[in-house]
XYZ file of C-alpha atoms in Angstrom:
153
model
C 54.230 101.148 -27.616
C 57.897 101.084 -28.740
C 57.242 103.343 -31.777
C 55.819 105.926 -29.383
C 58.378 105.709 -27.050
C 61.085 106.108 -30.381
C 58.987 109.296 -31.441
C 58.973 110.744 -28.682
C 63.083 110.578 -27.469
C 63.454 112.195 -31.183
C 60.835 114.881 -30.914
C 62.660 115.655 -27.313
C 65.713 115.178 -28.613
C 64.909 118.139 -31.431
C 63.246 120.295 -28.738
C 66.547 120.139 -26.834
C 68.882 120.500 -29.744
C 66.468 123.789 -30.897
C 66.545 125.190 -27.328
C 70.358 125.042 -26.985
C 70.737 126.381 -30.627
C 69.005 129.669 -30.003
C 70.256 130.036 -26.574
C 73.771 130.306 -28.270
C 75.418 128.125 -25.447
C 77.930 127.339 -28.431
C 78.176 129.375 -31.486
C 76.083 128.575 -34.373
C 79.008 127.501 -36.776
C 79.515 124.769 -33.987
C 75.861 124.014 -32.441
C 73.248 125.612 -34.777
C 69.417 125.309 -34.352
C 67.614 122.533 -35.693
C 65.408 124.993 -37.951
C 68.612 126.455 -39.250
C 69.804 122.895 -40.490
C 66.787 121.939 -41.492
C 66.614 125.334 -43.870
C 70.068 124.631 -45.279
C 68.657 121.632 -46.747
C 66.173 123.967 -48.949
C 69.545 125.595 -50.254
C 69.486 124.325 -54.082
C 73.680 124.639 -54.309
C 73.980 123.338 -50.552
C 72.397 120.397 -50.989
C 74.292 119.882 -54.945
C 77.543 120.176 -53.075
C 76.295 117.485 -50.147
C 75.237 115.213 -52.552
C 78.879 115.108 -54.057
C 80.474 115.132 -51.068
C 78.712 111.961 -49.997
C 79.167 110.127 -53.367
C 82.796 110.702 -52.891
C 82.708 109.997 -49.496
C 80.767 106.289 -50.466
C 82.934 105.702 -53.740
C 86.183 106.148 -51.862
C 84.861 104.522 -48.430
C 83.537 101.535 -50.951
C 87.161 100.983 -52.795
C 89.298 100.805 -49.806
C 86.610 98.189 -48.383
C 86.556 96.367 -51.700
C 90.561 96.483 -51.576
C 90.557 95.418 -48.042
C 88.526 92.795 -48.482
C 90.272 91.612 -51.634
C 93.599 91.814 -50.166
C 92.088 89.726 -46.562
C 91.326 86.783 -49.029
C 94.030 86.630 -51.102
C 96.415 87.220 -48.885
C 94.317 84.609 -46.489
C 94.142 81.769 -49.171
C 97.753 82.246 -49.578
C 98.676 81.930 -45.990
C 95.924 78.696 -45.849
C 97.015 76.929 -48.570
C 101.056 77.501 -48.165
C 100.271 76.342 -44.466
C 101.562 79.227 -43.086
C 99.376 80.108 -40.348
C 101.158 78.640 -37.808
C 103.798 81.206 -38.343
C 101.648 84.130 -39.164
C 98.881 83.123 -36.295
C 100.630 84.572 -33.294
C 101.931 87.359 -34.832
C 98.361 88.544 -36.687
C 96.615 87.900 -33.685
C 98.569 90.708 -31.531
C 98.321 92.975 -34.492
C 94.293 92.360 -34.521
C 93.947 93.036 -30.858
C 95.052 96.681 -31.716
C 92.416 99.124 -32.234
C 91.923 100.209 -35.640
C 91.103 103.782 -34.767
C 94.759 103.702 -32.672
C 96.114 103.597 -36.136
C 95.075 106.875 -37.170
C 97.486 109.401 -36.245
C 100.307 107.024 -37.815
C 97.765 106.893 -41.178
C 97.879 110.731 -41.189
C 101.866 110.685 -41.045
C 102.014 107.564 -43.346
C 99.757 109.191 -45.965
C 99.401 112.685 -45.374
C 96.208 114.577 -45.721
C 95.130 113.896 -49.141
C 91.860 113.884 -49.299
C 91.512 110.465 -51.901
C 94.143 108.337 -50.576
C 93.654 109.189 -46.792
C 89.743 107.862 -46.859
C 90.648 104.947 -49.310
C 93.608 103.939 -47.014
C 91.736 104.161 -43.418
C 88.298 102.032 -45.201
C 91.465 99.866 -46.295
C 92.914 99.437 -42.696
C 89.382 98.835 -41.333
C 88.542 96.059 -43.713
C 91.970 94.138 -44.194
C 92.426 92.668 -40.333
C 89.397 91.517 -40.194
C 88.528 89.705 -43.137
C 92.310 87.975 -42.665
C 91.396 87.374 -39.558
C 88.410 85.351 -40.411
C 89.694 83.706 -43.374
C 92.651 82.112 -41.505
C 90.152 80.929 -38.509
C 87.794 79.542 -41.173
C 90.516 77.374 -41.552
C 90.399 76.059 -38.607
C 86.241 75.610 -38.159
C 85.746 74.543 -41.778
C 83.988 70.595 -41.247
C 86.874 68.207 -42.997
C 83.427 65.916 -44.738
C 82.261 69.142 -46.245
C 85.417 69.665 -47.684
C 85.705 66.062 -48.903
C 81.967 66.005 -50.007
C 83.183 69.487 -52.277
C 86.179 67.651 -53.643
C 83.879 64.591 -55.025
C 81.663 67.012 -57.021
C-alpha cells in the first residue's frame, strides 16, 4: 500500500508543479513546467554542462568533508591524548551549539565568492565540529577493559 500511496503524492505533486508552470503564476526562468525541465534534459550540451557542474560540485563538496574530517581527528587525538579537553570542552561545546548555516554570511566575507574555495570551505565548516565533537566525547564513552584488552594485543 505504501508504494501506492508514494506514487501517487509524486504523480500529484507533478500535476501541480505542471499546472502552476503553464499558468505562469511565476515566470518560467523561476517556476517552469515540469515538461519544460523534463525537455532540457534531452538538450545534448545542457546535460554535458550539468554533468560537470555536479562533478565539481561532488569533488569540491568531497575535499572539504575529507579535510574536515581529517582535521576533527587530528586535531581530536591531539586534544585526547595532551589531556586537554577539560580546557577545550566548555569552550567547543558553545561553539557546537551554533548553527552551522549561521556561519554563512561570515564564510562569504571570510572567503569571498570564489567559486572553489567557498564550497570547499563551507563542506569544511560542516564536517570539522562535528567529527571534533565526537572524537573528544568518545573519550569519555570509550569502555577502559577494551582499551586495556587493545593494549595486550
Amino acid at each position: 500500500m505504501k508504494p501506492v500511496k508514494t506514487a501517487t503524492s509524486i504523480i500529484l505533486l507533478t500535476l501541480v508543479w505542471e499546472l502552476i508552470g503553464r499558468a505562469r503564476v511565476y515566470p518560467s526562468y523561476i517556476l517552469p513546467s515540469f515538461s519544460e525541465v523534463a525537455c532540457s534534459f534531452m538538450d545534448t550540451e545542457y546535460l554535458h554542462i550539468l554533468l560537470e557542474n555536479t562533478a565539481l560540485t561532488i569533488l569540491r563538496a568531497g575535499l572539504g568533508f575529507l579535510l574536515g574530517s581529517l582535521m576533527g581527528i587530528i586535531l581530536g587525538f591531539l586534544i585526547v591524548g595532551l589531556k586537554l579537553e577539560e580546557y577545550i570542552q566548555p569552550v567547543a561545546s558553545i561553539l557546537f551549539t551554533i548553527p552551522t548555516v549561521a556561519l554563512v554570511p561570515l564564510l562569504i566575507l571570510w572567503v569571498g565568492l570564489d567559486p572553489i574555495v567557498l564550497p570547499i570551505t563551507a563542506s569544511f565548516i560542516c564536517s570539522f565540529p562535528p567529527i571534533l565533537y565526537g572524537v573528544l566525547n568518545a573519550r569519555r564513552t570509550v569502555d577502559l577493559d577494551q582499551v586495556e584488552v587493545a593494549l595486550t594485543l
